[in-house]
Coordinates of N, CA, C and O in Angstrom, one line a residue:
M20 N 102.8 76.4 91.2 CA 102.6 77.6 90.3 C 101.1 77.7 89.9 O 100.6 76.7 89.4
I21 N 100.6 78.8 90.1 CA 99.2 79.1 89.8 C 99.2 80.0 88.5 O 99.9 81.0 88.5
L22 N 98.4 79.6 87.6 CA 98.2 80.4 86.4 C 96.7 80.8 86.4 O 95.8 80.0 86.4
R23 N 96.5 82.2 86.3 CA 95.1 82.7 86.2 C 95.0 83.4 84.9 O 95.9 84.1 84.4
L24 N 93.8 83.4 84.4 CA 93.4 84.1 83.2 C 92.2 84.9 83.4 O 91.2 84.4 84.0
S25 N 92.2 86.1 83.0 CA 91.0 87.0 83.0 C 91.0 87.9 81.9 O 92.0 88.0 81.1
K26 N 89.9 88.7 81.7 CA 89.8 89.6 80.7 C 89.1 90.9 81.2 O 88.4 90.8 82.2
M27 N 89.4 92.0 80.6 CA 88.7 93.2 80.9 C 87.2 93.0 80.6 O 86.9 92.5 79.6
P28 N 86.3 93.5 81.5 CA 84.9 93.4 81.3 C 84.4 94.0 80.0 O 83.5 93.4 79.3
S29 N 85.0 95.0 79.5 CA 84.6 95.7 78.3 C 85.1 95.0 77.0 O 84.7 95.3 75.9
L30 N 86.0 94.0 77.2 CA 86.6 93.3 76.0 C 85.5 92.3 75.4 O 85.0 91.5 76.1
R31 N 85.3 92.5 74.1 CA 84.3 91.6 73.5 C 85.0 90.7 72.5 O 86.1 90.9 72.1
G32 N 84.3 89.6 72.1 CA 84.7 88.7 71.1 C 85.8 87.7 71.6 O 86.5 87.1 70.8
V33 N 85.8 87.5 72.9 CA 86.7 86.5 73.5 C 85.9 85.4 74.0 O 84.9 85.6 74.7
R34 N 86.2 84.1 73.8 CA 85.4 83.0 74.3 C 86.3 81.9 74.7 O 87.5 81.9 74.4
N35 N 85.8 80.9 75.3 CA 86.5 79.7 75.7 C 87.7 80.1 76.6 O 88.8 79.5 76.5
L36 N 87.5 81.0 77.6 CA 88.6 81.4 78.4 C 89.2 80.2 79.2 O 90.4 80.0 79.4
A37 N 88.3 79.3 79.7 CA 88.7 78.2 80.5 C 89.6 77.2 79.6 O 90.6 76.7 80.1
R38 N 89.2 77.1 78.4 CA 90.0 76.2 77.5 C 91.4 76.9 77.2 O 92.4 76.2 77.1
F39 N 91.4 78.2 77.0 CA 92.6 78.9 76.8 C 93.6 78.7 78.0 O 94.8 78.4 77.8
Q40 N 93.0 78.8 79.2 CA 93.8 78.6 80.4 C 94.3 77.2 80.5 O 95.5 77.0 80.8
K41 N 93.5 76.2 80.2 CA 93.9 74.8 80.3 C 95.1 74.5 79.2 O 96.0 73.8 79.5
A42 N 95.0 75.1 78.1 CA 96.0 75.0 77.1 C 97.3 75.6 77.6 O 98.4 75.0 77.4
L43 N 97.2 76.8 78.2 CA 98.4 77.4 78.7 C 99.0 76.5 79.9 O 100.3 76.3 79.9
E44 N 98.2 76.0 80.7 CA 98.6 75.2 81.8 C 99.3 73.9 81.3 O 100.3 73.4 81.8
A45 N 98.8 73.4 80.1 CA 99.4 72.2 79.5 C 100.8 72.4 79.0 O 101.7 71.5 79.1
V46 N 101.1 73.6 78.6 CA 102.5 73.9 78.0 C 103.4 74.6 79.1 O 104.6 74.7 78.8
L47 N 102.8 75.0 80.2 CA 103.6 75.6 81.2 C 104.9 74.8 81.6 O 106.0 75.4 81.7
P48 N 104.8 73.5 81.8 CA 105.9 72.7 82.1 C 107.1 72.8 81.1 O 108.2 72.5 81.4
L49 N 106.7 73.1 79.9 CA 107.7 73.1 78.8 C 108.4 74.5 78.6 O 109.3 74.6 77.8
T50 N 108.1 75.4 79.5 CA 108.6 76.8 79.4 C 110.0 76.9 80.1 O 110.8 77.8 79.8
G51 N 110.2 76.0 81.0 CA 111.5 76.2 81.8 C 111.2 76.9 83.1 O 112.2 77.0 83.9
L52 N 110.0 77.3 83.4 CA 109.7 78.0 84.6 C 109.7 76.9 85.7 O 109.3 75.8 85.5
P53 N 110.1 77.3 86.9 CA 110.1 76.3 88.1 C 108.7 76.1 88.6 O 108.3 76.8 89.5
L54 N 108.1 75.0 88.2 CA 106.7 74.8 88.6 C 106.6 74.3 90.0 O 105.5 74.3 90.6
D55 N 107.7 73.8 90.6 CA 107.6 73.2 91.9 C 107.8 74.3 93.0 O 107.8 74.0 94.2
T56 N 108.0 75.6 92.6 CA 108.1 76.7 93.6 C 106.7 77.4 93.6 O 106.0 77.4 92.6
P57 N 106.4 78.1 94.7 CA 105.2 78.8 94.8 C 105.3 80.0 93.8 O 106.3 80.5 93.5
G58 N 104.1 80.4 93.3 CA 104.1 81.5 92.4 C 102.8 81.7 91.7 O 101.9 80.8 91.8
E59 N 102.6 82.8 91.1 CA 101.4 83.1 90.4 C 101.7 83.9 89.1 O 102.4 84.9 89.2
I60 N 101.1 83.5 88.1 CA 101.2 84.2 86.8 C 99.7 84.6 86.4 O 98.9 83.7 86.3
H61 N 99.5 85.9 86.3 CA 98.1 86.3 85.9 C 98.2 86.8 84.5 O 98.9 87.7 84.2
V62 N 97.4 86.2 83.6 CA 97.3 86.6 82.2 C 96.0 87.3 82.0 O 95.0 86.8 82.4
V63 N 96.2 88.6 81.5 CA 95.0 89.4 81.4 C 94.8 89.8 79.9 O 95.8 90.4 79.3
L64 N 93.6 89.6 79.4 CA 93.3 90.0 78.0 C 92.7 91.4 78.1 O 91.8 91.7 78.9
V65 N 93.3 92.4 77.3 CA 92.9 93.8 77.4 C 92.6 94.4 76.0 O 92.9 93.8 75.0
T66 N 92.0 95.5 76.1 CA 91.6 96.3 74.9 C 92.9 97.0 74.3 O 93.9 97.2 75.0
I67 N 92.7 97.5 73.1 CA 93.8 98.3 72.5 C 94.1 99.6 73.3 O 95.3 99.9 73.6
P68 N 93.1 100.3 73.8 CA 93.4 101.5 74.6 C 94.2 101.2 75.9 O 95.1 101.9 76.3
R69 N 93.8 100.0 76.5 CA 94.5 99.7 77.7 C 96.0 99.3 77.4 O 96.9 99.7 78.1
I70 N 96.2 98.5 76.4 CA 97.6 98.0 76.1 C 98.5 99.2 75.6 O 99.6 99.3 75.9
T71 N 97.8 100.1 74.9 CA 98.5 101.3 74.5 C 99.0 102.2 75.7 O 100.1 102.7 75.7
L72 N 98.1 102.3 76.7 CA 98.4 103.1 77.9 C 99.5 102.4 78.7 O 100.5 103.0 79.1
L73 N 99.4 101.1 78.8 CA 100.5 100.3 79.6 C 101.8 100.5 78.8 O 102.9 100.6 79.5
N74 N 101.8 100.4 77.5 CA 103.0 100.5 76.7 C 103.6 101.8 76.9 O 104.9 101.9 77.0
A75 N 102.8 102.9 76.9 CA 103.4 104.2 77.1 C 103.9 104.5 78.5 O 105.0 105.0 78.7
M76 N 103.1 104.1 79.5 CA 103.4 104.3 80.9 C 104.6 103.6 81.4 O 105.5 104.1 82.1
H77 N 104.7 102.3 81.0 CA 105.8 101.5 81.6 C 106.9 101.2 80.7 O 108.0 100.9 81.2
L78 N 106.7 101.2 79.4 CA 107.8 100.9 78.4 C 108.2 102.1 77.7 O 109.2 102.0 76.9
H79 N 107.4 103.2 77.8 CA 107.7 104.5 77.1 C 107.8 104.3 75.6 O 108.6 104.9 74.9
H80 N 106.9 103.4 75.1 CA 106.7 103.2 73.6 C 105.4 103.8 73.2 O 104.4 103.8 73.9
Q81 N 105.4 104.3 72.0 CA 104.1 104.8 71.4 C 103.3 103.7 70.7 O 103.9 102.8 70.1
G82 N 102.0 103.8 70.8 CA 101.1 102.9 70.2 C 100.9 101.6 70.9 O 101.3 101.4 72.0
D83 N 100.1 100.7 70.3 CA 99.7 99.5 70.9 C 100.8 98.4 70.7 O 101.8 98.7 70.1
T84 N 100.7 97.3 71.3 CA 101.6 96.2 71.2 C 100.8 94.9 71.5 O 99.6 94.9 71.9
D85 N 101.4 93.8 71.2 CA 100.8 92.5 71.4 C 100.8 91.9 72.8 O 99.7 91.5 73.3
V86 N 101.9 92.0 73.5 CA 102.0 91.4 74.8 C 103.0 92.2 75.6 O 104.0 92.7 75.1
I87 N 102.7 92.4 76.9 CA 103.6 93.1 77.9 C 103.7 92.1 79.0 O 102.7 91.7 79.6
T88 N 104.9 91.8 79.4 CA 105.2 90.9 80.5 C 105.8 91.8 81.7 O 106.8 92.5 81.5
Y89 N 105.2 91.6 82.9 CA 105.7 92.3 84.1 C 106.1 91.2 85.0 O 105.4 90.3 85.5
D90 N 107.4 91.2 85.3 CA 108.0 90.4 86.4 C 107.9 91.1 87.7 O 108.6 92.2 87.8
L91 N 107.1 90.7 88.6 CA 106.8 91.4 89.8 C 107.6 90.9 91.0 O 107.3 91.3 92.2
R92 N 108.6 90.1 90.8 CA 109.4 89.6 91.9 C 110.2 90.8 92.5 O 110.6 91.7 91.8
D93 N 110.4 90.7 93.8 CA 111.2 91.8 94.5 C 112.6 91.9 93.8 O 113.3 90.9 93.6
G94 N 112.9 93.2 93.5 CA 114.2 93.4 93.0 C 114.4 93.1 91.5 O 115.5 93.1 91.0
A95 N 113.3 92.7 90.9 CA 113.4 92.3 89.4 C 113.7 93.5 88.6 O 113.3 94.6 88.9
S96 N 114.6 93.3 87.6 CA 114.9 94.4 86.7 C 113.8 94.6 85.7 O 112.8 93.9 85.8
S97 N 113.9 95.6 84.9 CA 112.9 95.8 83.9 C 112.8 94.7 82.8 O 111.8 94.6 82.2
L98 N 113.8 93.9 82.7 CA 113.8 92.7 81.8 C 113.6 91.5 82.7 O 114.2 91.3 83.7
P99 N 112.7 90.6 82.2 CA 112.4 89.4 83.0 C 113.7 88.6 83.1 O 114.5 88.5 82.2
L100 N 113.9 88.0 84.3 CA 115.1 87.2 84.6 C 114.6 85.8 85.0 O 113.5 85.7 85.6
P101 N 115.4 84.8 84.7 CA 114.9 83.4 85.2 C 115.0 83.4 86.7 O 115.9 84.0 87.3
P102 N 114.0 82.8 87.4 CA 114.0 82.8 88.8 C 115.1 82.0 89.4 O 115.6 81.0 88.8
E103 N 115.6 82.4 90.5 CA 116.6 81.6 91.2 C 115.9 80.5 91.9 O 114.7 80.5 92.2
A104 N 116.7 79.4 92.3 CA 116.2 78.3 92.9 C 115.4 78.6 94.1 O 115.8 79.4 95.0
G105 N 114.1 78.2 94.2 CA 113.3 78.4 95.3 C 112.6 79.8 95.3 O 111.7 80.0 96.2
E106 N 112.9 80.7 94.4 CA 112.3 82.0 94.4 C 110.9 81.9 93.7 O 110.8 81.4 92.6
P107 N 109.9 82.4 94.4 CA 108.6 82.4 93.7 C 108.5 83.3 92.5 O 109.1 84.3 92.5
V108 N 107.7 82.8 91.5 CA 107.5 83.7 90.4 C 106.2 84.4 90.6 O 105.2 83.9 91.2
L109 N 106.2 85.7 90.4 CA 105.1 86.5 90.5 C 105.1 87.4 89.2 O 106.0 88.2 89.1
A110 N 104.1 87.3 88.4 CA 104.1 88.0 87.1 C 102.7 88.3 86.6 O 101.7 87.6 87.0
E111 N 102.6 89.3 85.7 CA 101.4 89.6 85.0 C 101.8 89.7 83.5 O 102.8 90.3 83.2
L112 N 100.9 89.1 82.7 CA 101.1 89.2 81.3 C 99.8 89.9 80.7 O 98.7 89.5 81.1
Y113 N 100.0 90.9 79.9 CA 98.8 91.6 79.3 C 98.9 91.3 77.8 O 99.9 91.5 77.1
L114 N 97.8 90.7 77.3 CA 97.7 90.4 75.9 C 96.5 91.1 75.3 O 95.5 91.4 75.9
C115 N 96.7 91.5 74.0 CA 95.6 92.2 73.3 C 95.1 91.4 72.1 O 95.7 91.3 71.1
P116 N 93.8 90.9 72.3 CA 93.2 90.1 71.2 C 93.0 90.9 70.0 O 93.1 90.3 68.9
D117 N 92.7 92.2 70.1 CA 92.5 93.0 68.8 C 93.8 93.1 68.0 O 93.8 93.2 66.8
V118 N 94.9 93.2 68.7 CA 96.2 93.2 68.0 C 96.4 91.8 67.3 O 96.9 91.8 66.2
A119 N 96.1 90.8 68.0 CA 96.2 89.4 67.4 C 95.3 89.3 66.1 O 95.7 88.8 65.1
R120 N 94.1 89.9 66.2 CA 93.2 89.8 65.0 C 93.8 90.6 63.9 O 93.8 90.2 62.7
R121 N 94.4 91.7 64.2 CA 95.0 92.6 63.1 C 96.3 92.0 62.6 O 96.5 92.0 61.3
Q122 N 97.1 91.3 63.4 CA 98.4 90.8 63.0 C 98.4 89.4 62.4 O 99.2 89.1 61.6
A123 N 97.4 88.6 62.7 CA 97.3 87.2 62.3 C 97.4 87.1 60.7 O 98.2 86.2 60.3
P124 N 96.8 87.9 59.9 CA 96.9 87.7 58.5 C 98.3 87.8 58.0 O 98.8 87.1 57.1
A125 N 99.1 88.7 58.6 CA 100.5 88.9 58.1 C 101.4 87.7 58.4 O 102.4 87.5 57.7
F126 N 100.9 86.9 59.3 CA 101.7 85.7 59.7 C 101.0 84.4 59.2 O 101.4 83.3 59.6
A127 N 99.9 84.6 58.5 CA 99.1 83.4 57.9 C 98.7 82.5 59.1 O 98.8 81.3 59.0
Q128 N 98.2 83.1 60.2 CA 97.8 82.4 61.4 C 96.3 82.8 61.7 O 95.9 83.9 61.5
P129 N 95.6 81.8 62.3 CA 94.3 82.2 62.8 C 94.5 83.2 64.0 O 95.5 83.0 64.7
P130 N 93.7 84.2 64.2 CA 93.8 85.1 65.3 C 94.0 84.5 66.7 O 94.8 84.9 67.5
S131 N 93.2 83.4 66.9 CA 93.3 82.8 68.2 C 94.6 82.1 68.4 O 95.2 82.2 69.6
R132 N 95.2 81.6 67.4 CA 96.6 81.0 67.5 C 97.6 82.0 67.8 O 98.5 81.9 68.5
E133 N 97.4 83.2 67.1 CA 98.3 84.3 67.3 C 98.2 84.8 68.8 O 99.3 85.1 69.4
L134 N 97.0 84.9 69.3 CA 96.9 85.3 70.7 C 97.5 84.3 71.6 O 98.2 84.7 72.6
F135 N 97.4 83.0 71.4 CA 98.0 82.0 72.2 C 99.6 82.2 72.1 O 100.3 82.0 73.1
R136 N 100.1 82.5 71.0 CA 101.5 82.8 70.8 C 102.0 83.9 71.7 O 103.0 83.8 72.3
Y137 N 101.1 84.9 71.8 CA 101.5 86.1 72.7 C 101.7 85.6 74.1 O 102.6 86.0 74.8
A138 N 100.7 84.8 74.6 CA 100.8 84.2 76.0 C 102.1 83.4 76.1 O 102.8 83.6 77.1
V139 N 102.4 82.5 75.2 CA 103.6 81.7 75.3 C 104.8 82.6 75.2 O 105.8 82.4 76.0
H140 N 104.8 83.6 74.4 CA 105.9 84.6 74.3 C 106.2 85.2 75.7 O 107.4 85.2 76.2
G141 N 105.2 85.6 76.4 CA 105.3 86.2 77.7 C 105.9 85.2 78.7 O 106.7 85.5 79.5
L142 N 105.4 84.0 78.7 CA 105.9 82.9 79.6 C 107.4 82.7 79.3 O 108.1 82.5 80.3
L143 N 107.7 82.6 78.1 CA 109.2 82.4 77.7 C 110.0 83.6 78.2 O 111.2 83.3 78.7
H144 N 109.5 84.8 78.2 CA 110.3 85.9 78.8 C 110.5 85.7 80.3 O 111.6 85.9 80.8
L145 N 109.4 85.2 81.0 CA 109.6 85.0 82.4 C 110.6 83.9 82.7 O 111.2 83.9 83.7
A146 N 110.7 83.0 81.8 CA 111.7 81.9 81.9 C 113.1 82.3 81.6 O 114.0 81.5 81.7
G147 N 113.3 83.5 81.1 CA 114.6 84.1 80.9 C 115.0 84.2 79.4 O 116.1 84.7 79.1
E148 N 114.1 83.9 78.5 CA 114.3 84.0 77.1 C 114.2 85.5 76.7 O 113.4 86.3 77.3
D149 N 115.0 86.0 75.8 CA 114.8 87.3 75.3 C 114.8 87.3 73.8 O 115.0 86.3 73.1
D150 N 114.5 88.4 73.2 CA 114.4 88.5 71.7 C 115.0 89.8 71.2 O 114.6 90.4 70.3
L151 N 116.1 90.2 71.9 CA 116.8 91.5 71.6 C 117.8 91.4 70.5 O 118.2 92.5 70.0
T152 N 118.2 90.2 70.1 CA 119.1 90.1 69.0 C 118.5 89.2 67.9 O 117.6 88.4 68.3
P153 N 119.0 89.2 66.7 CA 118.4 88.3 65.7 C 118.5 86.9 66.1 O 117.5 86.1 65.9
Q154 N 119.6 86.5 66.7 CA 119.8 85.1 67.1 C 118.8 84.7 68.2 O 118.2 83.7 68.2
A155 N 118.7 85.6 69.2 CA 117.7 85.4 70.3 C 116.3 85.3 69.8 O 115.5 84.5 70.3
L156 N 116.0 86.2 68.9 CA 114.6 86.3 68.4 C 114.3 84.9 67.6 O 113.2 84.4 67.8
H157 N 115.3 84.5 66.9 CA 115.1 83.2 66.2 C 114.9 82.0 67.2 O 114.0 81.2 67.0
S158 N 115.7 82.0 68.2 CA 115.5 81.0 69.3 C 114.1 81.1 69.9 O 113.5 80.1 70.2
M159 N 113.7 82.4 70.2 CA 112.4 82.6 70.8 C 111.3 82.1 69.9 O 110.3 81.4 70.3
R160 N 111.4 82.4 68.6 CA 110.3 81.9 67.6 C 110.3 80.4 67.6 O 109.2 79.8 67.5
L161 N 111.4 79.7 67.6 CA 111.4 78.3 67.6 C 110.8 77.7 68.9 O 110.0 76.8 68.8
A162 N 111.1 78.3 70.0 CA 110.5 77.9 71.3 C 109.0 78.1 71.3 O 108.2 77.3 71.7
E163 N 108.5 79.3 70.7 CA 107.1 79.5 70.6 C 106.4 78.4 69.8 O 105.4 77.9 70.2
E164 N 107.0 78.2 68.7 CA 106.3 77.2 67.8 C 106.3 75.8 68.4 O 105.4 75.0 68.3
R165 N 107.4 75.5 69.2 CA 107.4 74.2 69.9 C 106.3 74.1 70.9 O 105.6 73.1 71.0
L166 N 106.0 75.2 71.6 CA 105.0 75.1 72.6 C 103.6 75.2 72.0 O 102.7 74.5 72.5
L167 N 103.4 75.9 70.9 CA 102.1 75.9 70.2 C 101.8 74.5 69.7 O 100.7 74.0 69.8
S168 N 102.8 73.9 69.1 CA 102.7 72.5 68.6 C 102.4 71.5 69.7 O 101.6 70.6 69.5
A169 N 103.0 71.7 70.8 CA 102.8 70.8 72.0 C 101.4 70.9 72.5 O 100.7 69.9 72.8
A170 N 100.8 72.1 72.5 CA 99.4 72.3 72.9 C 98.5 71.6 71.9 O 97.6 70.9 72.3
E171 N 98.8 71.8 70.7 CA 97.9 71.1 69.6 C 98.1 69.6 69.7 O 97.1 68.9 69.6
A172 N 99.3 69.1 70.0 CA 99.5 67.7 70.1 C 98.8 67.1 71.3 O 98.4 65.9 71.3
Q173 N 98.5 67.9 72.3 CA 97.8 67.5 73.5 C 96.2 67.6 73.3 O 95.5 67.5 74.2
G174 N 95.8 68.0 72.0 CA 94.4 68.0 71.7 C 93.8 69.4 71.9 O 92.5 69.5 71.8
F175 N 94.5 70.4 72.1 CA 94.0 71.8 72.2 C 93.9 72.4 70.9 O 94.9 72.6 70.2
S176 N 92.7 72.8 70.4 CA 92.6 73.6 69.2 C 92.9 75.0 69.6 O 92.3 75.6 70.5
L177 N 93.8 75.6 68.9 CA 94.1 77.0 69.2 C 93.4 78.0 68.2 O 93.9 79.1 68.1
E178 N 92.3 77.6 67.7 CA 91.6 78.4 66.7 C 90.2 78.9 67.1 O 89.5 79.5 66.3
H179 N 89.9 78.7 68.4 CA 88.5 79.1 68.8 C 88.4 79.9 70.0 O 87.4 79.8 70.8
F180 N 89.4 80.8 70.2 CA 89.3 81.6 71.4 C 88.8 83.0 71.1 O 88.4 83.7 72.0
L181 N 88.8 83.4 69.8 CA 88.3 84.7 69.4 C 87.2 84.5 68.4 O 87.2 83.6 67.6
S182 N 86.1 85.4 68.6 CA 85.1 85.3 67.6 C 85.1 86.6 66.7 O 85.9 87.5 66.9

């Protein structure tokens, strides 16, 4: 499984992309995704106008959002599904650092940690987790926190990706 991280050229205030990617790679085995099968996950950091456009075009929602996960496997439904045995994962995750900056104070989190949470959230969706019911959302939040804590336990500071 290959994980790639990039950002829109016009996006400012993002730093330590290589460290962000290494932290994501460190927690990838804990997501439940099949790492022994071929596949690629591309994580893209985008501006508010870009995530707003993606949200409207593909999800038919108004306004911006924090993360959008696209499962690009053949025949995949609009909701991410866990891959079948041997099926390659092919996905794109779009994250918006400016939304993380705006939302972080409401959750008493540093913006960089909030952004990392968005990436973890998208990976968990790819692994088959959903957040459509209160019980599922609670389970998703616990899994997110477990993965963020695991990254920090492995020595990754999640507070220095945004300036």
